[in-house]
Short mmCIF file of C-alpha atoms and ligand atoms in Angstrom, two decimals:
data_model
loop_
_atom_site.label_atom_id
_atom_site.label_comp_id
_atom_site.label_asym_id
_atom_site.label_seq_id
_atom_site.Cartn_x
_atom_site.Cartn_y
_atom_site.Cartn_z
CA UNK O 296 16.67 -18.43 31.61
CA UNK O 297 14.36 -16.65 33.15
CA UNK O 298 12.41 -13.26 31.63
CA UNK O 299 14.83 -10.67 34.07
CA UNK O 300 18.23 -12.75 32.60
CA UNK O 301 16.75 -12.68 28.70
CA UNK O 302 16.39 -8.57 29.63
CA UNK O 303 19.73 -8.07 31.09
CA UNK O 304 21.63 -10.22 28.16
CA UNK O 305 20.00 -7.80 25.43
CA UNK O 306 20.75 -4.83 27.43
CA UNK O 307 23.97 -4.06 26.04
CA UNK O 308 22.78 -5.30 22.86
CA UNK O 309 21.02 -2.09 21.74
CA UNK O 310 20.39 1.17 22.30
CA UNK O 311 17.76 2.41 25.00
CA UNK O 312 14.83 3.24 22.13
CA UNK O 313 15.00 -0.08 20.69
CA UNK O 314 14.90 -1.42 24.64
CA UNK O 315 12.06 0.59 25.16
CA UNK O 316 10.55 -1.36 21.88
CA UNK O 317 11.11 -4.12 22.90
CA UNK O 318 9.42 -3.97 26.54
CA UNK O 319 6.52 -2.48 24.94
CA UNK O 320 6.90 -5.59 22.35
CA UNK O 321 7.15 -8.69 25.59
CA UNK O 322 3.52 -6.91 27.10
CA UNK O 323 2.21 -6.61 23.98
CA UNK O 324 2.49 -10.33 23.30
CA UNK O 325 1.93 -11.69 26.52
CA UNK O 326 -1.83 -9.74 26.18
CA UNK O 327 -2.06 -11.37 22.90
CA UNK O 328 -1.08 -14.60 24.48
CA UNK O 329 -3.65 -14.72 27.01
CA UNK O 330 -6.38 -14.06 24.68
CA UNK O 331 -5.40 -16.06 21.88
CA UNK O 332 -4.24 -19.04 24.00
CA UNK O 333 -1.11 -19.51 23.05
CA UNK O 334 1.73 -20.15 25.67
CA UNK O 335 2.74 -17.07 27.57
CA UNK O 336 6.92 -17.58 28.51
CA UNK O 337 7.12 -18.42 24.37
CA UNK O 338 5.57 -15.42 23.27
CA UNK O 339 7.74 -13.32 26.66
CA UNK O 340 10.94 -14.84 24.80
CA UNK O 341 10.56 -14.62 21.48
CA UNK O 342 9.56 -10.61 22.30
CA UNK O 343 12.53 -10.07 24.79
CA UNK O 344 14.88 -11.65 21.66
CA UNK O 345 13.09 -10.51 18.21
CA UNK O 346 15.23 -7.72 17.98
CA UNK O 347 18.29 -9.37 19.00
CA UNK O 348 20.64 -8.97 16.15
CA UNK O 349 19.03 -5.32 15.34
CA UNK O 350 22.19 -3.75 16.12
CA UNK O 351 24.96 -6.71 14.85
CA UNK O 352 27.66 -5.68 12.01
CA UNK O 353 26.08 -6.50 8.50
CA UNK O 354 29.10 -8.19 7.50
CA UNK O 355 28.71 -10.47 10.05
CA UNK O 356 25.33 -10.80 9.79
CA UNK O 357 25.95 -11.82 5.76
CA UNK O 358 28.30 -14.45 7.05
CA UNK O 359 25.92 -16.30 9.48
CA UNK O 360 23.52 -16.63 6.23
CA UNK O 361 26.33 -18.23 4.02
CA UNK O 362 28.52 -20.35 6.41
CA UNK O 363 25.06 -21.78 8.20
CA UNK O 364 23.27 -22.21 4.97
CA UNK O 365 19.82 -19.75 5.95
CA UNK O 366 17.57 -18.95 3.09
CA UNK O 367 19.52 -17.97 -0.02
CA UNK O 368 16.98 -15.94 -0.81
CA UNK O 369 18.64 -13.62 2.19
CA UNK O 370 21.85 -12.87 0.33
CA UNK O 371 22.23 -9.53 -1.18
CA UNK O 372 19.35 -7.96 1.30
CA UNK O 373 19.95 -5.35 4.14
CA UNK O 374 20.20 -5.93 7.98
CA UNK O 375 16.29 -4.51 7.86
CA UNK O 376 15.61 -8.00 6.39
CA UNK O 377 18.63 -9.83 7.97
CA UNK O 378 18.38 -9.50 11.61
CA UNK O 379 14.83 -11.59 11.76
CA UNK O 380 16.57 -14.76 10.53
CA UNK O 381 19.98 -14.04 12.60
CA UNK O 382 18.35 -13.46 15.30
CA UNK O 383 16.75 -16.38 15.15
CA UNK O 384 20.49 -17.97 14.42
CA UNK O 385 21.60 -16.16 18.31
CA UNK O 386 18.83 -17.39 20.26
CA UNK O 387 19.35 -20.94 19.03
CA UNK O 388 22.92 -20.84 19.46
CA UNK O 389 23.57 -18.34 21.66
CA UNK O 390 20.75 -18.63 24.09
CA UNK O 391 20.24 -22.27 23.41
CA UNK O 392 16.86 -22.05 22.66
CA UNK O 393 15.54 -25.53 21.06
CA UNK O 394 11.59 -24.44 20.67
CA UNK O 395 11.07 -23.86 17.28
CA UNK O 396 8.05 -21.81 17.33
CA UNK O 397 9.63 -19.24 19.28
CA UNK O 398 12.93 -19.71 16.92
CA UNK O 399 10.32 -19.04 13.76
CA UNK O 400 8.49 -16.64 15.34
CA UNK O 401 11.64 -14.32 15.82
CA UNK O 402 13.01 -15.67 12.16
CA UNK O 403 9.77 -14.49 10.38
CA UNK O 404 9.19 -11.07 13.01
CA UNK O 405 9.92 -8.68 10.00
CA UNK O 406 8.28 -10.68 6.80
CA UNK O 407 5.99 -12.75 8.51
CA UNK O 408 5.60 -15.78 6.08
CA UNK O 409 2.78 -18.38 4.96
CA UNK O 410 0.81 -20.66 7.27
CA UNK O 411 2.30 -18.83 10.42
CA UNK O 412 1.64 -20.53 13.66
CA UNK O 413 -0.46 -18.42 16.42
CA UNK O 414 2.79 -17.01 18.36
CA UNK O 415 4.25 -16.08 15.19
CA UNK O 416 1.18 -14.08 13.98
CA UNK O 417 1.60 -12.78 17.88
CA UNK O 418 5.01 -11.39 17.24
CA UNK O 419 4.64 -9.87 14.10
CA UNK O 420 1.53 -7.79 15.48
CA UNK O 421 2.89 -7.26 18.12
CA UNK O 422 5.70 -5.82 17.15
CA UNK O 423 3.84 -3.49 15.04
CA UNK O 424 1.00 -2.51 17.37
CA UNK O 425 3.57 -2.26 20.54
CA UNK O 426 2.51 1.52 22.82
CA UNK O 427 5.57 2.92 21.87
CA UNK O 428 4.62 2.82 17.79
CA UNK O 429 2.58 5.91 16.77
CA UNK O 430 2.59 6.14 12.90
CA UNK O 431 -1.03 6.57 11.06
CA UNK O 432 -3.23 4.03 11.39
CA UNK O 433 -2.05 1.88 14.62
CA UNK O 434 -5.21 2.62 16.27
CA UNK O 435 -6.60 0.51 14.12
CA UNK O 436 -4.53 -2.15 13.90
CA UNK O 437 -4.69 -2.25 17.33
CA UNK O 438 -8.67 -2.03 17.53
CA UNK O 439 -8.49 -5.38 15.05
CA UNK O 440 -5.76 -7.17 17.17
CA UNK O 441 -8.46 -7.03 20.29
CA UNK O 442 -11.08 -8.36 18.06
CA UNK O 443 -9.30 -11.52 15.94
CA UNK O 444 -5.59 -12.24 15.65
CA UNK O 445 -5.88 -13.36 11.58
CA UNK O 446 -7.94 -10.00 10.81
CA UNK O 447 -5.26 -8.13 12.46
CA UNK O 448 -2.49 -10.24 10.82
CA UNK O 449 -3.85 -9.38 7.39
CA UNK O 450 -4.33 -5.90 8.22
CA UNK O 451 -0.56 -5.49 9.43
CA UNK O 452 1.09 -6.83 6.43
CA UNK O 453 -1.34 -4.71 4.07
CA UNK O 454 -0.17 -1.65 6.20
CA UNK O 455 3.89 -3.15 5.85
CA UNK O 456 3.80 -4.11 1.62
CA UNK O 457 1.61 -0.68 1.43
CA UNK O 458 4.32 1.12 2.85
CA UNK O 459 7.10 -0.57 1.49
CA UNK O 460 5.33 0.01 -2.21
CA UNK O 461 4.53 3.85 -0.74
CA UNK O 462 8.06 4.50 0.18
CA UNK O 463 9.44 2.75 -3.39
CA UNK O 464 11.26 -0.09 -1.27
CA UNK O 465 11.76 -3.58 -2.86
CA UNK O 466 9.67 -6.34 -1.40
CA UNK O 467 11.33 -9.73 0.13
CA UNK O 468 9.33 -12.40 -1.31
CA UNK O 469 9.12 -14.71 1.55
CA UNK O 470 6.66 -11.10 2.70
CA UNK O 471 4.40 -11.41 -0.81
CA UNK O 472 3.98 -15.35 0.38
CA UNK O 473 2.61 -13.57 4.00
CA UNK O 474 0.35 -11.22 2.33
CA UNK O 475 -1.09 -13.71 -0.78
CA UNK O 476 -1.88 -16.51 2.23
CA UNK O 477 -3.40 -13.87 4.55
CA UNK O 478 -5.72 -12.37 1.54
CA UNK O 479 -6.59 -15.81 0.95
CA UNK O 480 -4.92 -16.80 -2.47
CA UNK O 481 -3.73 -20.30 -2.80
CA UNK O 482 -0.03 -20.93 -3.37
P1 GDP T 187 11.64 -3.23 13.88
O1 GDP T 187 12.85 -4.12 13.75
O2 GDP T 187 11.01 -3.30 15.22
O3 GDP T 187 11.94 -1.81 13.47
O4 GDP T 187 10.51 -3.74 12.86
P2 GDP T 187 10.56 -4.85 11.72
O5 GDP T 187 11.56 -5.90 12.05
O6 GDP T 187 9.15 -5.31 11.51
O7 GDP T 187 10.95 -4.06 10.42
C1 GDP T 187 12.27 -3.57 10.17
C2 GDP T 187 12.25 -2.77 8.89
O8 GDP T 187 12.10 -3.64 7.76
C3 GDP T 187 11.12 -1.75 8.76
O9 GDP T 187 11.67 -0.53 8.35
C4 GDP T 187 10.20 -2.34 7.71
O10 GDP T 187 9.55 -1.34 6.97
C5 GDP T 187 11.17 -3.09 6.86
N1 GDP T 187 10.58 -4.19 6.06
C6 GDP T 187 9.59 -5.06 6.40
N2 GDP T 187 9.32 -5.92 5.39
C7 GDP T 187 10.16 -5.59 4.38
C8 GDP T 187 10.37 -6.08 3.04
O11 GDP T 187 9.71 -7.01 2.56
N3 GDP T 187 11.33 -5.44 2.30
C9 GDP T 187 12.07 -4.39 2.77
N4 GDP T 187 12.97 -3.82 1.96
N5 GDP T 187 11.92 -3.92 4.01
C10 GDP T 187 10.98 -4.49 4.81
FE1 FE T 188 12.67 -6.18 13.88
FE1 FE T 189 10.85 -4.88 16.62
#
């Protein structure tokens, strides 16, 4: 499928906001993707579908995780933490899309995780940094992500578990394993 057919099939998925998101997501991370050499149409599909499941029913959601076996760690958490990895789950079976990296990169979108590959450390900033965001502090997030993809990495996730501890929200692990490898503490 080509980028106009991956638009039109989440179309209906979502509402227009979270459309808008995600265009600003796909030229986000093709920009990143030209600079950071990784390959272009991976990082244009795995931003047209990282949002995929943002809108799907949370029972459902809870069932993909049990009756295909995902992370166990995934029961008992909320669609803000479920759609990454089911969404990941639609694009492979849905959209028949074999490439893992782009499969991981829309999987880990939200937490990011350890030892993340270049597109994946793509998706997650850009899905942060994308025009349309405009909490405090983007600028520079946005400023690092021109100047080196890990610094900006790093600097993302401190800005998500800050918030996250700000806002008294629990923490998915598989996010403490992003932010302990991206400080540089061994595992
Ligand atoms: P969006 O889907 O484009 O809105 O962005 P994300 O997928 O990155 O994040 C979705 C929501 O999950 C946001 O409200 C984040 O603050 C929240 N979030 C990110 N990491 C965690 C986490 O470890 N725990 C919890 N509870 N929420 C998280
Ligand atoms: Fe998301
Ligand atoms: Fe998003």
């Amino acid at each position: 499928m080509e980028r106009d057919d991956y638009l039109a099939a989440i179309r209906p998925r979502m509402n227009e906001k979270r459309y808008i998101h995600t265009i600003g997501v796909m030229q986000t991370a093709i920009n990143l993707a030209e600079k950071y050499g990784a390959n272009v149409k991976s990082a244009e599909t795995a931003a047209i579908l990282h949002d995929i499941a943002k809108f799907s029913d949370i029972d459902w959601m809870k069932q993909i995780v049990i009756e295909n076996g995902l992370d166990h760690r995934l029961v008992g958490w909320g669609s803000e933490i479920l759609h990454g990895p089911v969404g990941a789950w639609i694009a492979e079976n849905e959209f028949s899309i074999k490439d893992q990296d782009i499969l991981n990169s829309i999987r880990f979108h939200t937490t990011g995780r350890a030892n993340m590959s270049t597109l994946e450390k793509i998706i997650f900033v850009a899905d942060m940094i994308e025009p349309n965001r405009t909490f405090t502090g983007v600028e520079k997030l946005r400023d690092k992500a021109n100047e080196d993809l890990d610094k900006a990495m790093q600097a993302c996730i401190r800005h998500s578990i800050q918030f996250l501890v700000k806002t008294k929200q629990p923490i998915y692990p598989v996010s403490i394993e992003c932010y302990n490898d991206c400080v540089g503490k061994e595992q």
